[in-house]
JSON list of C-alpha atoms in Angstrom, two decimals:
[
{"chain": "A", "resi": 18, "resn": "PHE", "atom": "CA", "xyz": [-0.21, -0.03, 0.24]},
{"chain": "A", "resi": 19, "resn": "GLN", "atom": "CA", "xyz": [2.92, 2.31, 0.70]},
{"chain": "A", "resi": 20, "resn": "LEU", "atom": "CA", "xyz": [4.54, 2.00, -2.56]},
{"chain": "A", "resi": 21, "resn": "ARG", "atom": "CA", "xyz": [1.63, 3.80, -4.53]},
{"chain": "A", "resi": 22, "resn": "ASP", "atom": "CA", "xyz": [1.22, 7.06, -6.11]},
{"chain": "A", "resi": 23, "resn": "HIS", "atom": "CA", "xyz": [-0.43, 8.55, -8.39]},
{"chain": "A", "resi": 24, "resn": "ARG", "atom": "CA", "xyz": [2.58, 10.14, -9.77]},
{"chain": "A", "resi": 25, "resn": "LYS", "atom": "CA", "xyz": [2.76, 10.64, -13.77]},
{"chain": "A", "resi": 26, "resn": "LEU", "atom": "CA", "xyz": [6.01, 11.21, -15.15]},
{"chain": "A", "resi": 27, "resn": "ALA", "atom": "CA", "xyz": [7.05, 10.69, -19.47]},
{"chain": "A", "resi": 28, "resn": "ILE", "atom": "CA", "xyz": [10.47, 11.42, -20.30]},
{"chain": "A", "resi": 29, "resn": "PHE", "atom": "CA", "xyz": [11.40, 11.39, -23.70]},
{"chain": "A", "resi": 30, "resn": "ASP", "atom": "CA", "xyz": [15.69, 11.18, -24.63]},
{"chain": "A", "resi": 31, "resn": "SER", "atom": "CA", "xyz": [16.24, 12.76, -21.48]},
{"chain": "A", "resi": 32, "resn": "GLU", "atom": "CA", "xyz": [14.50, 16.30, -23.26]},
{"chain": "A", "resi": 33, "resn": "VAL", "atom": "CA", "xyz": [11.33, 16.15, -23.20]},
{"chain": "A", "resi": 34, "resn": "ALA", "atom": "CA", "xyz": [8.89, 15.52, -20.68]},
{"chain": "A", "resi": 35, "resn": "LEU", "atom": "CA", "xyz": [5.50, 14.67, -19.49]},
{"chain": "A", "resi": 36, "resn": "VAL", "atom": "CA", "xyz": [3.93, 15.69, -16.31]},
{"chain": "A", "resi": 37, "resn": "GLY", "atom": "CA", "xyz": [0.14, 16.15, -14.17]},
{"chain": "A", "resi": 38, "resn": "SER", "atom": "CA", "xyz": [-2.12, 12.98, -15.16]},
{"chain": "A", "resi": 39, "resn": "ALA", "atom": "CA", "xyz": [-1.88, 11.43, -17.99]},
{"chain": "A", "resi": 40, "resn": "ASN", "atom": "CA", "xyz": [-4.33, 7.89, -16.72]},
{"chain": "A", "resi": 41, "resn": "ILE", "atom": "CA", "xyz": [-2.92, 5.57, -19.61]},
{"chain": "A", "resi": 42, "resn": "GLY", "atom": "CA", "xyz": [-6.38, 2.74, -20.90]},
{"chain": "A", "resi": 43, "resn": "MET", "atom": "CA", "xyz": [-10.32, 2.65, -21.83]},
{"chain": "A", "resi": 44, "resn": "MET", "atom": "CA", "xyz": [-10.98, 3.55, -18.73]},
{"chain": "A", "resi": 45, "resn": "PHE", "atom": "CA", "xyz": [-9.05, 6.81, -18.81]},
{"chain": "A", "resi": 46, "resn": "SER", "atom": "CA", "xyz": [-11.31, 8.09, -22.42]},
{"chain": "A", "resi": 47, "resn": "LYS", "atom": "CA", "xyz": [-13.49, 10.31, -20.50]},
{"chain": "A", "resi": 48, "resn": "TRP", "atom": "CA", "xyz": [-11.72, 11.85, -17.86]},
{"chain": "A", "resi": 49, "resn": "ARG", "atom": "CA", "xyz": [-10.62, 15.24, -17.94]},
{"chain": "A", "resi": 50, "resn": "GLU", "atom": "CA", "xyz": [-7.01, 14.91, -17.77]},
{"chain": "A", "resi": 51, "resn": "THR", "atom": "CA", "xyz": [-3.92, 18.24, -16.91]},
{"chain": "A", "resi": 52, "resn": "THR", "atom": "CA", "xyz": [-0.91, 17.03, -18.46]},
{"chain": "A", "resi": 53, "resn": "VAL", "atom": "CA", "xyz": [2.41, 19.51, -18.99]},
{"chain": "A", "resi": 54, "resn": "GLU", "atom": "CA", "xyz": [5.56, 19.31, -21.46]},
{"chain": "A", "resi": 55, "resn": "LEU", "atom": "CA", "xyz": [8.79, 20.32, -19.76]},
{"chain": "A", "resi": 56, "resn": "ARG", "atom": "CA", "xyz": [11.88, 21.10, -21.75]},
{"chain": "A", "resi": 57, "resn": "GLY", "atom": "CA", "xyz": [15.20, 22.06, -20.66]},
{"chain": "A", "resi": 58, "resn": "ARG", "atom": "CA", "xyz": [17.35, 21.64, -16.89]},
{"chain": "A", "resi": 59, "resn": "GLY", "atom": "CA", "xyz": [14.45, 20.75, -14.80]},
{"chain": "A", "resi": 60, "resn": "VAL", "atom": "CA", "xyz": [14.42, 17.45, -17.39]},
{"chain": "A", "resi": 61, "resn": "ALA", "atom": "CA", "xyz": [17.81, 15.72, -15.60]},
{"chain": "A", "resi": 62, "resn": "ALA", "atom": "CA", "xyz": [15.93, 16.81, -12.51]},
{"chain": "A", "resi": 63, "resn": "LEU", "atom": "CA", "xyz": [12.45, 14.47, -13.49]},
{"chain": "A", "resi": 64, "resn": "ARG", "atom": "CA", "xyz": [14.54, 11.47, -13.76]},
{"chain": "A", "resi": 65, "resn": "GLN", "atom": "CA", "xyz": [16.18, 11.80, -10.73]},
{"chain": "A", "resi": 66, "resn": "SER", "atom": "CA", "xyz": [12.92, 11.98, -9.69]},
{"chain": "A", "resi": 67, "resn": "PHE", "atom": "CA", "xyz": [11.92, 8.97, -11.22]},
{"chain": "A", "resi": 68, "resn": "ILE", "atom": "CA", "xyz": [15.53, 6.91, -10.40]},
{"chain": "A", "resi": 69, "resn": "ARG", "atom": "CA", "xyz": [14.89, 8.10, -6.81]},
{"chain": "A", "resi": 70, "resn": "SER", "atom": "CA", "xyz": [10.89, 7.19, -7.32]},
{"chain": "A", "resi": 71, "resn": "TRP", "atom": "CA", "xyz": [12.36, 3.54, -8.79]},
{"chain": "A", "resi": 72, "resn": "ARG", "atom": "CA", "xyz": [15.08, 2.20, -6.13]},
{"chain": "A", "resi": 73, "resn": "PHE", "atom": "CA", "xyz": [12.95, 2.36, -3.63]},
{"chain": "A", "resi": 74, "resn": "ALA", "atom": "CA", "xyz": [9.90, 0.86, -5.48]},
{"chain": "A", "resi": 75, "resn": "GLY", "atom": "CA", "xyz": [11.86, -1.73, -6.68]},
{"chain": "A", "resi": 76, "resn": "ARG", "atom": "CA", "xyz": [14.82, -2.25, -4.78]},
{"chain": "A", "resi": 77, "resn": "GLU", "atom": "CA", "xyz": [17.15, -2.14, -7.95]},
{"chain": "A", "resi": 78, "resn": "ARG", "atom": "CA", "xyz": [19.58, 0.19, -9.62]},
{"chain": "A", "resi": 79, "resn": "LEU", "atom": "CA", "xyz": [18.65, 2.02, -13.85]},
{"chain": "A", "resi": 80, "resn": "PRO", "atom": "CA", "xyz": [21.32, 2.02, -16.06]},
{"chain": "A", "resi": 81, "resn": "ASN", "atom": "CA", "xyz": [23.19, 5.88, -15.58]},
{"chain": "A", "resi": 82, "resn": "ASP", "atom": "CA", "xyz": [21.33, 6.31, -12.09]},
{"chain": "A", "resi": 83, "resn": "GLU", "atom": "CA", "xyz": [23.67, 9.16, -11.48]},
{"chain": "A", "resi": 84, "resn": "ARG", "atom": "CA", "xyz": [23.50, 11.74, -9.69]},
{"chain": "A", "resi": 85, "resn": "GLY", "atom": "CA", "xyz": [21.53, 15.06, -11.54]},
{"chain": "A", "resi": 86, "resn": "PRO", "atom": "CA", "xyz": [21.33, 18.77, -10.81]},
{"chain": "A", "resi": 87, "resn": "LYS", "atom": "CA", "xyz": [19.47, 19.91, -8.15]},
{"chain": "A", "resi": 88, "resn": "VAL", "atom": "CA", "xyz": [16.66, 21.99, -9.76]},
{"chain": "A", "resi": 89, "resn": "PRO", "atom": "CA", "xyz": [14.89, 24.10, -7.44]},
{"chain": "A", "resi": 90, "resn": "GLU", "atom": "CA", "xyz": [11.52, 24.51, -9.93]},
{"chain": "A", "resi": 91, "resn": "ILE", "atom": "CA", "xyz": [11.79, 20.60, -9.15]},
{"chain": "A", "resi": 92, "resn": "ARG", "atom": "CA", "xyz": [9.96, 19.46, -6.09]},
{"chain": "A", "resi": 93, "resn": "ASN", "atom": "CA", "xyz": [9.99, 16.00, -4.99]},
{"chain": "A", "resi": 94, "resn": "ASN", "atom": "CA", "xyz": [7.45, 14.40, -2.08]},
{"chain": "A", "resi": 95, "resn": "PHE", "atom": "CA", "xyz": [9.11, 11.41, -0.94]},
{"chain": "A", "resi": 96, "resn": "THR", "atom": "CA", "xyz": [9.81, 12.74, 2.76]},
{"chain": "A", "resi": 97, "resn": "ARG", "atom": "CA", "xyz": [7.60, 15.02, 5.75]},
{"chain": "A", "resi": 98, "resn": "PRO", "atom": "CA", "xyz": [10.63, 17.74, 5.06]},
{"chain": "A", "resi": 99, "resn": "GLU", "atom": "CA", "xyz": [9.59, 17.60, 1.28]},
{"chain": "A", "resi": 100, "resn": "ARG", "atom": "CA", "xyz": [6.76, 17.71, 1.83]},
{"chain": "A", "resi": 101, "resn": "ARG", "atom": "CA", "xyz": [6.36, 20.01, 4.74]},
{"chain": "A", "resi": 102, "resn": "TYR", "atom": "CA", "xyz": [9.22, 22.71, 2.54]},
{"chain": "A", "resi": 103, "resn": "GLY", "atom": "CA", "xyz": [6.28, 22.00, -0.71]},
{"chain": "A", "resi": 104, "resn": "ASN", "atom": "CA", "xyz": [3.29, 22.78, 1.34]},
{"chain": "A", "resi": 105, "resn": "ARG", "atom": "CA", "xyz": [5.09, 26.24, 2.30]},
{"chain": "A", "resi": 106, "resn": "GLN", "atom": "CA", "xyz": [6.68, 27.08, -0.53]},
{"chain": "A", "resi": 107, "resn": "PHE", "atom": "CA", "xyz": [2.66, 26.68, -1.91]},
{"chain": "A", "resi": 108, "resn": "ILE", "atom": "CA", "xyz": [1.30, 28.82, 0.43]},
{"chain": "A", "resi": 109, "resn": "ALA", "atom": "CA", "xyz": [3.66, 31.27, -0.43]},
{"chain": "A", "resi": 110, "resn": "GLN", "atom": "CA", "xyz": [3.15, 31.77, -3.89]},
{"chain": "A", "resi": 111, "resn": "VAL", "atom": "CA", "xyz": [-0.26, 31.54, -3.42]},
{"chain": "A", "resi": 112, "resn": "ARG", "atom": "CA", "xyz": [0.33, 34.21, -1.44]},
{"chain": "A", "resi": 113, "resn": "ALA", "atom": "CA", "xyz": [2.13, 36.22, -4.18]},
{"chain": "A", "resi": 114, "resn": "THR", "atom": "CA", "xyz": [0.61, 36.22, -6.29]},
{"chain": "A", "resi": 115, "resn": "GLN", "atom": "CA", "xyz": [-1.10, 38.94, -8.24]},
{"chain": "A", "resi": 116, "resn": "ARG", "atom": "CA", "xyz": [-3.59, 38.46, -10.44]},
{"chain": "A", "resi": 117, "resn": "ARG", "atom": "CA", "xyz": [-5.09, 35.57, -10.32]},
{"chain": "A", "resi": 118, "resn": "LEU", "atom": "CA", "xyz": [-5.11, 31.81, -9.29]},
{"chain": "A", "resi": 119, "resn": "TRP", "atom": "CA", "xyz": [-6.60, 29.36, -10.92]},
{"chain": "A", "resi": 120, "resn": "MET", "atom": "CA", "xyz": [-6.43, 25.77, -9.81]},
{"chain": "A", "resi": 121, "resn": "THR", "atom": "CA", "xyz": [-7.49, 22.25, -10.67]},
{"chain": "A", "resi": 122, "resn": "THR", "atom": "CA", "xyz": [-7.55, 19.44, -8.47]},
{"chain": "A", "resi": 123, "resn": "ALA", "atom": "CA", "xyz": [-9.49, 16.07, -8.67]},
{"chain": "A", "resi": 124, "resn": "TYR", "atom": "CA", "xyz": [-9.49, 16.01, -4.75]},
{"chain": "A", "resi": 125, "resn": "PHE", "atom": "CA", "xyz": [-10.22, 19.39, -3.14]},
{"chain": "A", "resi": 126, "resn": "HIS", "atom": "CA", "xyz": [-10.22, 20.07, 0.34]},
{"chain": "A", "resi": 127, "resn": "PRO", "atom": "CA", "xyz": [-7.32, 22.23, 1.99]},
{"chain": "A", "resi": 128, "resn": "ARG", "atom": "CA", "xyz": [-5.32, 22.66, 5.35]},
{"chain": "A", "resi": 129, "resn": "PRO", "atom": "CA", "xyz": [-5.67, 25.19, 7.10]},
{"chain": "A", "resi": 130, "resn": "LYS", "atom": "CA", "xyz": [-3.03, 27.69, 5.75]},
{"chain": "A", "resi": 131, "resn": "LEU", "atom": "CA", "xyz": [-3.79, 27.22, 2.21]},
{"chain": "A", "resi": 132, "resn": "LEU", "atom": "CA", "xyz": [-7.14, 27.61, 3.31]},
{"chain": "A", "resi": 133, "resn": "LEU", "atom": "CA", "xyz": [-6.38, 31.63, 4.83]},
{"chain": "A", "resi": 134, "resn": "ALA", "atom": "CA", "xyz": [-3.50, 31.93, 1.70]},
{"chain": "A", "resi": 135, "resn": "LEU", "atom": "CA", "xyz": [-6.58, 31.14, -1.15]},
{"chain": "A", "resi": 136, "resn": "PHE", "atom": "CA", "xyz": [-9.05, 34.18, 1.13]},
{"chain": "A", "resi": 137, "resn": "PHE", "atom": "CA", "xyz": [-6.31, 36.47, 1.53]},
{"chain": "A", "resi": 138, "resn": "ILE", "atom": "CA", "xyz": [-5.97, 36.35, -1.78]},
{"chain": "A", "resi": 139, "resn": "LEU", "atom": "CA", "xyz": [-9.54, 37.44, -2.47]},
{"chain": "A", "resi": 140, "resn": "LYS", "atom": "CA", "xyz": [-9.11, 40.23, 0.28]},
{"chain": "A", "resi": 141, "resn": "GLN", "atom": "CA", "xyz": [-6.16, 41.73, -2.41]},
{"chain": "A", "resi": 142, "resn": "GLY", "atom": "CA", "xyz": [-9.60, 41.04, -5.11]},
{"chain": "A", "resi": 143, "resn": "ILE", "atom": "CA", "xyz": [-7.17, 38.31, -6.77]},
{"chain": "A", "resi": 144, "resn": "ASP", "atom": "CA", "xyz": [-9.35, 36.65, -9.11]},
{"chain": "A", "resi": 145, "resn": "LEU", "atom": "CA", "xyz": [-9.75, 33.39, -8.10]},
{"chain": "A", "resi": 146, "resn": "ARG", "atom": "CA", "xyz": [-11.30, 30.13, -9.84]},
{"chain": "A", "resi": 147, "resn": "ILE", "atom": "CA", "xyz": [-11.22, 26.64, -9.02]},
{"chain": "A", "resi": 148, "resn": "LEU", "atom": "CA", "xyz": [-12.44, 23.84, -10.86]},
{"chain": "A", "resi": 149, "resn": "VAL", "atom": "CA", "xyz": [-13.35, 20.36, -9.58]},
{"chain": "A", "resi": 150, "resn": "PRO", "atom": "CA", "xyz": [-15.10, 17.09, -9.72]},
{"chain": "A", "resi": 151, "resn": "ARG", "atom": "CA", "xyz": [-18.57, 16.36, -9.10]},
{"chain": "A", "resi": 152, "resn": "HIS", "atom": "CA", "xyz": [-18.08, 13.24, -9.30]},
{"chain": "A", "resi": 153, "resn": "SER", "atom": "CA", "xyz": [-15.06, 11.01, -7.78]},
{"chain": "A", "resi": 154, "resn": "ASP", "atom": "CA", "xyz": [-14.18, 7.82, -8.17]},
{"chain": "A", "resi": 155, "resn": "ILE", "atom": "CA", "xyz": [-14.25, 8.43, -3.79]},
{"chain": "A", "resi": 156, "resn": "SER", "atom": "CA", "xyz": [-17.44, 8.91, -4.33]},
{"chain": "A", "resi": 157, "resn": "TRP", "atom": "CA", "xyz": [-18.03, 11.29, -0.71]},
{"chain": "A", "resi": 158, "resn": "PHE", "atom": "CA", "xyz": [-15.35, 13.69, -1.77]},
{"chain": "A", "resi": 159, "resn": "PRO", "atom": "CA", "xyz": [-17.19, 15.41, -3.45]},
{"chain": "A", "resi": 160, "resn": "TRP", "atom": "CA", "xyz": [-19.11, 16.67, -0.61]},
{"chain": "A", "resi": 161, "resn": "LEU", "atom": "CA", "xyz": [-16.20, 17.01, 1.77]},
{"chain": "A", "resi": 162, "resn": "SER", "atom": "CA", "xyz": [-15.01, 19.04, -1.32]},
{"chain": "A", "resi": 163, "resn": "ARG", "atom": "CA", "xyz": [-17.91, 21.42, -0.56]},
{"chain": "A", "resi": 164, "resn": "THR", "atom": "CA", "xyz": [-17.19, 22.48, 3.18]},
{"chain": "A", "resi": 165, "resn": "ALA", "atom": "CA", "xyz": [-14.95, 25.27, 2.06]},
{"chain": "A", "resi": 166, "resn": "PHE", "atom": "CA", "xyz": [-16.85, 26.01, -1.37]},
{"chain": "A", "resi": 167, "resn": "ALA", "atom": "CA", "xyz": [-19.54, 28.20, 1.37]},
{"chain": "A", "resi": 168, "resn": "GLY", "atom": "CA", "xyz": [-16.44, 30.75, 3.39]},
{"chain": "A", "resi": 169, "resn": "LEU", "atom": "CA", "xyz": [-14.37, 31.18, -0.76]},
{"chain": "A", "resi": 170, "resn": "ILE", "atom": "CA", "xyz": [-17.95, 31.81, -2.55]},
{"chain": "A", "resi": 171, "resn": "ALA", "atom": "CA", "xyz": [-18.98, 34.86, -0.48]},
{"chain": "A", "resi": 172, "resn": "ARG", "atom": "CA", "xyz": [-15.03, 35.59, -1.12]},
{"chain": "A", "resi": 173, "resn": "GLY", "atom": "CA", "xyz": [-15.84, 36.58, -4.40]},
{"chain": "A", "resi": 174, "resn": "ALA", "atom": "CA", "xyz": [-14.14, 33.03, -5.51]},
{"chain": "A", "resi": 175, "resn": "ARG", "atom": "CA", "xyz": [-15.91, 31.43, -8.51]},
{"chain": "A", "resi": 176, "resn": "ILE", "atom": "CA", "xyz": [-16.02, 27.64, -7.98]},
{"chain": "A", "resi": 177, "resn": "TYR", "atom": "CA", "xyz": [-16.46, 25.37, -11.33]},
{"chain": "A", "resi": 178, "resn": "GLU", "atom": "CA", "xyz": [-17.52, 21.55, -10.69]},
{"chain": "A", "resi": 179, "resn": "TYR", "atom": "CA", "xyz": [-16.19, 18.91, -13.77]},
{"chain": "A", "resi": 180, "resn": "GLU", "atom": "CA", "xyz": [-19.33, 17.10, -15.24]},
{"chain": "A", "resi": 181, "resn": "GLY", "atom": "CA", "xyz": [-17.75, 14.67, -17.16]},
{"chain": "A", "resi": 182, "resn": "THR", "atom": "CA", "xyz": [-17.02, 11.09, -15.78]},
{"chain": "A", "resi": 183, "resn": "MET", "atom": "CA", "xyz": [-13.69, 12.06, -13.75]},
{"chain": "A", "resi": 184, "resn": "LEU", "atom": "CA", "xyz": [-11.01, 15.58, -13.06]}
]
């Protein structure tokens, strides 16, 4: 159970990386998924992230799995300190938003610090829009997500629910 993750990463010729939500299979054909193409120095860091995952889950080394460059724009969440750092950085980026923040997530349930950061930017007049699924593979999760909506909508956020199979 602990070796399962939702990382979706494809690296082509060590030059192009696709990161995001790219499930493969017929059951996912009607899902709305978001994937980002990256090029440049971050690709090597993503390769190192893949190697790190492979070593942990597969307990084996890959050919040419030497250490690559540390790129601050690429963050991992393997350990609790990495997750804490990533969460702090994300909240700092939310609070630093200047014009708009548009978010999409399949599982929206912000922790208190993130919710306070979202309230903060709404008070600054930032255009906050959040896209979440109306239905989920976890049947009760949309109801959990909706617990945060009232406070956000009251402060000016726009919440959209995707009506397709899955977001």
